[in-house]
Amino acid sequence: MRTSKIAATTLFSSLLIAFGFNQILIPHKLISGGVSGITMIAGYASGLNIGWLYFILNVPVLIWGWRELGMRFISWSLVSVVATTIFMQLIPVRPMVSDLMLGAVFGGVTVGFGSGIALRGGSSSGGFDIIAAIVTRKRDISIGMLIFVLNGTVIAALGFLTKNWDIALYSLLSIFTSGKIIDLIHIKHVKMTVFIVTTQTEAMRAALIPLYRGVTVIRTRGGYTNAENDMLMTVTTRFELNELRKIIAATDPKAFVNIVETVGVMGDFRKPVL
């Protein structure tokens, strides 16, 4: 069932990305940035098929990702890249909107939504998504903003090379929009600290251990009742928070739980692949 869900999510995200490219960005000569942006620049300059260039340039990135992130993740990313390439051959290249501003904004929304659901589903759309996934695995930073910085570098290079800063800056707007949409959907990098005051300390601790998150037990005393209890503190991700809620409710429905967003984490914290 999970494999079918990932496959469906990957194909749908690929369809969205290909639609955003062929129906919104490419007709206006806009650049999406990253590997896809490089392929668009090459395609505009040479007249070669952008879809096939997208596939060819993604191959070395996929190989690097396979070495760093593992075969399972890269397998789905390869499916995404291949599907995007095929969809780009099937979807006609014609402008969905005539206004350049609308094209930049909604092109970014469409491509960002496709990339975001791919990342959340366990794959990626290839290119700088994979590079960002490798970097954010080792650094506690936003994947969407990292993609924006990487892609912004490509856009800046485009502006200096072509001297057409209108297209470059509209493309930068599209990339910024895409990065923000990715961050709204892909929430595995957002850390949450959960404080659980419970009378079922051992049962709660045992239930939380399989999550592979550190659990700290702190002795507390109620300021109003003067009753002594234990408080369990753990740091998780927003993506895993729903599972944690279910565990707490099943173990001690009367537990008092305080959930706060964490600015940053120092020390040993297990990061997911994405």
Coordinates of N, CA and C in Angstrom, one line a residue, residues 49-222:
N49 N 15.7 19.6 -27.2 CA 14.6 19.3 -26.4 C 14.9 19.5 -24.9
I50 N 14.2 20.3 -24.2 CA 14.5 20.6 -22.8 C 14.3 19.4 -21.9
G51 N 13.2 18.7 -22.2 CA 12.9 17.5 -21.4 C 14.0 16.5 -21.4
W52 N 14.6 16.2 -22.6 CA 15.7 15.2 -22.6 C 17.0 15.8 -22.0
L53 N 17.2 17.1 -22.2 CA 18.3 17.7 -21.5 C 18.2 17.6 -20.0
Y54 N 16.9 17.8 -19.5 CA 16.6 17.7 -18.1 C 17.0 16.3 -17.6
F55 N 16.7 15.2 -18.3 CA 17.0 13.9 -17.9 C 18.6 13.7 -17.9
I56 N 19.2 14.1 -19.0 CA 20.7 13.8 -19.1 C 21.5 14.5 -18.0
L57 N 21.1 15.8 -17.7 CA 21.9 16.5 -16.7 C 21.6 16.0 -15.2
N58 N 20.4 15.3 -15.1 CA 20.1 14.8 -13.7 C 20.8 13.5 -13.4
V59 N 21.4 12.8 -14.4 CA 22.0 11.5 -14.2 C 23.2 11.6 -13.2
P60 N 24.1 12.6 -13.4 CA 25.2 12.6 -12.4 C 24.8 13.0 -11.0
V61 N 23.7 13.9 -10.9 CA 23.2 14.2 -9.6 C 22.6 13.0 -8.9
L62 N 21.9 12.2 -9.7 CA 21.2 11.0 -9.1 C 22.3 10.0 -8.6
I63 N 23.4 9.9 -9.4 CA 24.5 9.0 -9.0 C 25.1 9.5 -7.6
W64 N 25.3 10.8 -7.5 CA 25.8 11.3 -6.2 C 24.8 11.1 -5.1
G65 N 23.5 11.3 -5.4 CA 22.5 11.1 -4.4 C 22.4 9.6 -3.9
W66 N 22.6 8.7 -4.9 CA 22.6 7.3 -4.6 C 23.7 7.0 -3.6
R67 N 24.9 7.6 -3.8 CA 26.0 7.3 -2.9 C 25.8 7.9 -1.5
E68 N 25.1 9.1 -1.4 CA 24.9 9.8 -0.1 C 23.6 9.4 0.6
L69 N 22.5 9.2 -0.1 CA 21.2 9.1 0.5 C 20.6 7.7 0.4
G70 N 21.2 6.8 -0.4 CA 20.7 5.4 -0.5 C 19.9 5.2 -1.7
M71 N 19.7 3.9 -2.0 CA 19.1 3.5 -3.2 C 17.6 3.7 -3.2
R72 N 16.9 3.5 -2.0 CA 15.5 3.6 -2.0 C 15.0 5.0 -2.4
F73 N 15.6 6.0 -1.8 CA 15.2 7.4 -2.1 C 15.5 7.8 -3.5
I74 N 16.7 7.4 -4.0 CA 17.1 7.7 -5.4 C 16.3 7.0 -6.4
S75 N 15.9 5.8 -6.1 CA 15.0 5.0 -7.0 C 13.8 5.8 -7.3
W76 N 13.1 6.3 -6.3 CA 11.9 7.1 -6.5 C 12.2 8.4 -7.2
S77 N 13.4 9.0 -6.9 CA 13.8 10.2 -7.6 C 14.0 10.0 -9.1
L78 N 14.6 8.8 -9.4 CA 14.8 8.4 -10.8 C 13.5 8.3 -11.5
V79 N 12.5 7.7 -10.8 CA 11.1 7.5 -11.4 C 10.6 8.9 -11.6
S80 N 10.8 9.9 -10.7 CA 10.3 11.2 -10.9 C 10.9 11.9 -12.1
V81 N 12.2 11.8 -12.2 CA 12.9 12.4 -13.3 C 12.5 11.9 -14.7
V82 N 12.4 10.5 -14.7 CA 11.9 9.9 -16.0 C 10.5 10.3 -16.3
A83 N 9.6 10.3 -15.3 CA 8.2 10.6 -15.5 C 8.1 12.1 -15.9
T84 N 8.8 13.0 -15.3 CA 8.8 14.4 -15.7 C 9.2 14.6 -17.2
T85 N 10.3 13.8 -17.5 CA 10.8 13.9 -18.9 C 9.7 13.4 -19.9
I86 N 9.0 12.3 -19.6 CA 8.0 11.8 -20.5 C 6.8 12.8 -20.5
F87 N 6.4 13.3 -19.4 CA 5.3 14.2 -19.4 C 5.6 15.5 -20.2
M88 N 6.9 15.9 -20.1 CA 7.3 17.1 -20.9 C 7.2 16.8 -22.4
Q89 N 7.2 15.6 -22.8 CA 7.1 15.2 -24.2 C 5.6 15.2 -24.6
L90 N 4.7 15.0 -23.6 CA 3.3 14.8 -23.9 C 2.5 16.1 -23.8
I91 N 3.0 17.0 -22.8 CA 2.3 18.3 -22.6 C 2.8 19.3 -23.6
P92 N 1.9 19.9 -24.3 CA 2.3 20.9 -25.3 C 2.9 22.2 -24.7
V93 N 3.9 22.8 -25.3 CA 4.5 24.0 -24.8 C 3.7 25.2 -25.4
R94 N 2.9 25.7 -24.6 CA 2.1 26.9 -24.9 C 1.7 27.6 -23.7
P95 N 1.6 29.0 -23.8 CA 1.4 29.7 -22.5 C 0.0 29.6 -22.0
M96 N -0.1 29.3 -20.7 CA -1.4 29.2 -20.0 C -1.8 30.6 -19.7
V97 N -0.9 31.5 -19.3 CA -1.2 32.9 -19.0 C -0.3 33.8 -19.9
S98 N -0.8 35.0 -20.2 CA 0.0 35.9 -21.1 C 0.8 36.9 -20.3
D99 N 0.5 37.1 -19.0 CA 1.2 38.1 -18.2 C 2.4 37.4 -17.6
L100 N 3.6 38.1 -17.7 CA 4.8 37.6 -17.3 C 4.9 37.4 -15.7
M101 N 4.3 38.4 -15.0 CA 4.2 38.3 -13.6 C 3.4 37.1 -13.1
L102 N 2.2 36.9 -13.7 CA 1.4 35.8 -13.4 C 2.1 34.5 -13.7
G103 N 2.9 34.5 -14.8 CA 3.6 33.3 -15.2 C 4.7 32.9 -14.2
A104 N 5.4 34.0 -13.7 CA 6.5 33.8 -12.7 C 5.9 33.2 -11.4
V105 N 4.8 33.9 -10.9 CA 4.2 33.5 -9.6 C 3.6 32.1 -9.7
F106 N 2.7 31.9 -10.6 CA 2.0 30.6 -10.7 C 2.8 29.5 -11.2
G107 N 3.9 29.8 -12.0 CA 4.8 28.8 -12.4 C 5.6 28.3 -11.1
G108 N 6.0 29.3 -10.3 CA 6.6 28.9 -9.0 C 5.8 28.1 -8.1
V109 N 4.5 28.5 -8.0 CA 3.5 27.7 -7.2 C 3.4 26.3 -7.7
T110 N 3.2 26.2 -9.0 CA 3.0 24.8 -9.5 C 4.2 23.9 -9.4
V111 N 5.4 24.4 -9.8 CA 6.6 23.6 -9.6 C 6.9 23.4 -8.2
G112 N 6.8 24.4 -7.3 CA 7.0 24.2 -5.9 C 6.1 23.2 -5.3
F113 N 4.8 23.2 -5.6 CA 3.9 22.3 -5.1 C 4.3 20.8 -5.5
G114 N 4.6 20.7 -6.8 CA 5.1 19.4 -7.3 C 6.3 18.9 -6.6
S115 N 7.3 19.8 -6.4 CA 8.5 19.4 -5.7 C 8.3 19.1 -4.3
G116 N 7.4 19.9 -3.6 CA 7.1 19.7 -2.2 C 6.4 18.4 -1.9
I117 N 5.4 18.0 -2.7 CA 4.8 16.7 -2.4 C 5.7 15.5 -2.8
A118 N 6.6 15.7 -3.7 CA 7.5 14.7 -4.0 C 8.4 14.4 -2.8
L119 N 9.0 15.5 -2.2 CA 9.9 15.4 -1.1 C 9.1 14.9 0.1
R120 N 7.9 15.3 0.3 CA 7.1 14.8 1.5 C 6.8 13.3 1.3
G121 N 6.6 12.9 0.1 CA 6.2 11.5 -0.2 C 7.4 10.6 -0.1
G122 N 8.6 11.1 -0.1 CA 9.8 10.2 0.0 C 10.6 10.1 -1.2
S123 N 10.4 11.0 -2.2 CA 11.3 11.1 -3.4 C 11.7 12.5 -3.6
S124 N 12.1 12.9 -4.8 CA 12.4 14.3 -5.1 C 12.2 14.4 -6.6
S125 N 12.3 15.7 -7.1 CA 12.2 15.9 -8.5 C 13.5 16.0 -9.1
G126 N 14.6 15.5 -8.4 CA 15.9 15.5 -8.9 C 16.6 16.8 -8.8
G127 N 17.8 17.0 -9.5 CA 18.5 18.3 -9.5 C 18.9 18.8 -8.1
F128 N 18.6 20.1 -7.9 CA 19.1 20.7 -6.6 C 18.3 20.2 -5.5
D129 N 17.1 19.5 -5.7 CA 16.4 18.9 -4.5 C 17.3 17.9 -3.9
I130 N 18.0 17.1 -4.7 CA 18.9 16.1 -4.1 C 20.1 16.7 -3.4
I131 N 20.7 17.7 -4.1 CA 21.8 18.4 -3.5 C 21.4 19.0 -2.1
A132 N 20.2 19.6 -2.1 CA 19.7 20.3 -0.9 C 19.5 19.2 0.2
A133 N 18.9 18.0 -0.2 CA 18.7 17.0 0.7 C 19.9 16.4 1.4
I134 N 21.0 16.4 0.6 CA 22.3 15.9 1.1 C 22.9 16.9 2.1
V135 N 22.8 18.2 1.8 CA 23.3 19.3 2.6 C 22.5 19.4 3.9
T136 N 21.1 19.4 3.8 CA 20.3 19.6 5.0 C 20.3 18.3 5.9
R137 N 20.8 17.2 5.4 CA 21.0 16.1 6.3 C 22.1 16.3 7.3
K138 N 23.0 17.2 6.9 CA 24.2 17.5 7.8 C 24.1 18.8 8.4
R139 N 23.2 19.7 8.0 CA 23.1 21.0 8.5 C 21.6 21.3 8.8
D140 N 21.3 22.0 9.9 CA 20.0 22.2 10.4 C 19.4 23.5 9.7
I141 N 19.1 23.4 8.4 CA 18.6 24.6 7.7 C 17.4 24.2 6.9
S142 N 16.7 25.2 6.4 CA 15.5 25.0 5.6 C 15.8 24.5 4.2
I143 N 15.2 23.5 3.8 CA 15.5 22.9 2.4 C 15.0 23.8 1.3
G144 N 13.8 24.5 1.6 CA 13.3 25.4 0.6 C 14.2 26.6 0.3
M145 N 14.7 27.2 1.4 CA 15.5 28.3 1.3 C 16.9 28.0 0.7
L146 N 17.4 26.8 1.0 CA 18.7 26.3 0.5 C 18.5 26.2 -1.1
I147 N 17.4 25.6 -1.5 CA 17.2 25.5 -2.9 C 17.1 26.8 -3.6
F148 N 16.4 27.8 -2.9 CA 16.3 29.1 -3.4 C 17.7 29.8 -3.6
V149 N 18.6 29.6 -2.6 CA 19.9 30.2 -2.7 C 20.7 29.5 -3.9
L150 N 20.6 28.2 -4.0 CA 21.3 27.5 -5.1 C 20.8 28.0 -6.4
N151 N 19.5 28.0 -6.5 CA 18.9 28.4 -7.8 C 19.1 29.9 -8.1
G152 N 19.1 30.7 -7.0 CA 19.3 32.1 -7.2 C 20.7 32.4 -7.8
T153 N 21.7 31.6 -7.5 CA 23.0 31.7 -8.1 C 23.0 31.5 -9.6
V154 N 22.2 30.5 -10.0 CA 22.0 30.2 -11.5 C 21.3 31.4 -12.1
I155 N 20.3 32.0 -11.5 CA 19.6 33.1 -12.1 C 20.5 34.3 -12.2
A156 N 21.3 34.6 -11.2 CA 22.3 35.7 -11.2 C 23.3 35.5 -12.4
A157 N 23.7 34.3 -12.6 CA 24.6 34.0 -13.7 C 23.9 34.3 -15.0
L158 N 22.6 33.9 -15.1 CA 21.8 34.1 -16.3 C 21.8 35.6 -16.6
G159 N 21.5 36.4 -15.6 CA 21.4 37.9 -15.8 C 22.7 38.5 -16.3
F160 N 23.8 38.1 -15.7 CA 25.1 38.6 -16.1 C 25.4 38.2 -17.6
L161 N 25.1 37.0 -17.9 CA 25.4 36.4 -19.2 C 24.5 37.0 -20.3
T162 N 23.2 37.2 -20.1 CA 22.3 37.6 -21.1 C 22.0 39.1 -21.1
K163 N 22.3 39.7 -19.9 CA 22.0 41.1 -19.7 C 20.5 41.4 -19.7
N164 N 19.7 40.4 -19.7 CA 18.2 40.5 -19.7 C 17.8 40.3 -18.2
W165 N 17.8 41.4 -17.5 CA 17.5 41.3 -16.0 C 16.0 41.2 -15.8
D166 N 15.2 41.6 -16.7 CA 13.7 41.4 -16.5 C 13.4 39.9 -16.4
I167 N 13.9 39.1 -17.4 CA 13.6 37.7 -17.3 C 14.3 37.1 -16.1
A168 N 15.5 37.5 -15.8 CA 16.2 36.9 -14.7 C 15.5 37.2 -13.4
L169 N 15.0 38.4 -13.2 CA 14.4 38.8 -11.9 C 13.0 38.2 -11.8
Y170 N 12.3 38.1 -12.9 CA 11.0 37.4 -12.8 C 11.2 35.9 -12.5
S171 N 12.3 35.3 -13.1 CA 12.6 33.9 -12.8 C 13.0 33.8 -11.3
L172 N 13.7 34.8 -10.8 CA 14.0 34.7 -9.3 C 12.8 34.8 -8.5
L173 N 11.8 35.6 -8.9 CA 10.5 35.6 -8.2 C 9.8 34.2 -8.2
S174 N 9.9 33.6 -9.4 CA 9.3 32.3 -9.5 C 10.0 31.3 -8.6
I175 N 11.3 31.3 -8.5 CA 12.1 30.4 -7.6 C 11.8 30.7 -6.2
F176 N 11.7 32.0 -5.8 CA 11.4 32.3 -4.4 C 10.0 31.7 -4.0
T177 N 9.0 31.9 -4.9 CA 7.7 31.4 -4.7 C 7.7 29.9 -4.5
S178 N 8.5 29.2 -5.4 CA 8.6 27.8 -5.4 C 9.2 27.3 -4.0
G179 N 10.3 28.0 -3.6 CA 10.9 27.6 -2.3 C 10.0 27.8 -1.1
K180 N 9.2 28.8 -1.1 CA 8.2 29.0 0.0 C 7.2 27.9 0.0
I181 N 6.7 27.5 -1.2 CA 5.7 26.5 -1.3 C 6.3 25.2 -0.8
I182 N 7.5 24.9 -1.2 CA 8.2 23.7 -0.7 C 8.2 23.6 0.8
D183 N 8.6 24.8 1.4 CA 8.7 24.8 2.9 C 7.3 24.6 3.6
L184 N 6.3 25.0 2.9 CA 4.9 24.9 3.5 C 4.5 23.4 3.5
I185 N 5.0 22.7 2.4 CA 4.5 21.3 2.3 C 5.5 20.3 2.9
H186 N 6.8 20.6 2.7 CA 7.9 19.7 3.2 C 8.3 20.2 4.6
I187 N 7.8 19.5 5.6 CA 8.0 20.1 7.0 C 8.9 19.2 7.9
K188 N 9.7 18.3 7.3 CA 10.5 17.4 8.1 C 11.6 18.1 8.8
H189 N 12.0 19.3 8.3 CA 13.1 20.0 8.9 C 12.7 20.9 10.1
V190 N 11.3 21.1 10.3 CA 10.8 21.9 11.4 C 10.8 21.1 12.7
K191 N 11.6 21.5 13.7 CA 11.7 20.8 15.0 C 10.6 21.3 16.0
M192 N 10.1 20.3 16.7 CA 9.1 20.6 17.8 C 9.6 20.0 19.1
T193 N 9.5 20.8 20.2 CA 9.8 20.2 21.5 C 8.5 19.9 22.2
V194 N 8.4 18.7 22.8 CA 7.1 18.3 23.4 C 7.4 18.0 24.9
F195 N 6.6 18.7 25.7 CA 6.7 18.4 27.2 C 5.4 17.7 27.6
I196 N 5.6 16.5 28.3 CA 4.5 15.7 28.6 C 4.5 15.5 30.1
V197 N 3.5 16.0 30.8 CA 3.4 15.8 32.3 C 2.4 14.6 32.5
T198 N 2.9 13.5 33.1 CA 2.1 12.3 33.1 C 2.3 11.6 34.5
T199 N 1.3 10.8 34.8 CA 1.5 9.9 36.0 C 1.9 8.5 35.5
Q200 N 1.9 8.3 34.2 CA 2.3 7.0 33.6 C 3.7 7.0 33.0
T201 N 4.7 7.4 33.9 CA 6.0 7.7 33.4 C 6.6 6.5 32.6
E202 N 6.7 5.3 33.2 CA 7.3 4.2 32.5 C 6.6 3.8 31.3
A203 N 5.3 3.7 31.3 CA 4.5 3.4 30.1 C 4.8 4.4 29.0
M204 N 4.8 5.6 29.3 CA 5.0 6.7 28.3 C 6.4 6.6 27.8
R205 N 7.4 6.4 28.6 CA 8.8 6.3 28.2 C 9.0 5.2 27.2
A206 N 8.4 4.0 27.6 CA 8.5 2.8 26.8 C 7.8 3.0 25.4
A207 N 6.7 3.8 25.4 CA 6.0 4.0 24.2 C 6.7 5.0 23.2
L208 N 7.5 5.9 23.8 CA 8.2 6.9 23.0 C 9.6 6.3 22.5
I209 N 10.2 5.4 23.2 CA 11.5 4.9 22.8 C 11.5 4.4 21.3
P210 N 10.5 3.7 20.8 CA 10.6 3.2 19.4 C 10.6 4.3 18.4
L211 N 10.4 5.5 18.8 CA 10.4 6.6 17.8 C 11.9 7.1 17.5
Y212 N 12.8 6.5 18.3 CA 14.2 6.8 18.1 C 14.5 8.3 18.3
R213 N 13.8 8.9 19.2 CA 14.0 10.3 19.7 C 14.4 10.3 21.1
G214 N 15.3 11.1 21.5 CA 15.8 11.2 22.9 C 14.6 11.6 23.8
V215 N 14.5 11.0 25.0 CA 13.5 11.3 26.0 C 14.2 11.6 27.3
T216 N 13.9 12.8 27.8 CA 14.4 13.2 29.1 C 13.3 13.2 30.2
V217 N 13.5 12.6 31.3 CA 12.5 12.5 32.4 C 12.9 13.5 33.4
I218 N 12.0 14.5 33.7 CA 12.2 15.5 34.7 C 11.2 15.5 35.8
R219 N 11.6 15.5 37.1 CA 10.7 15.4 38.2 C 10.1 16.8 38.4
T220 N 8.8 16.9 38.5 CA 8.1 18.1 38.6 C 7.1 18.1 39.8
R221 N 6.7 19.3 40.3 CA 5.7 19.4 41.3 C 4.7 20.5 40.9
G222 N 3.5 20.2 41.0 CA 2.4 21.1 40.6 C 2.4 22.3 41.5

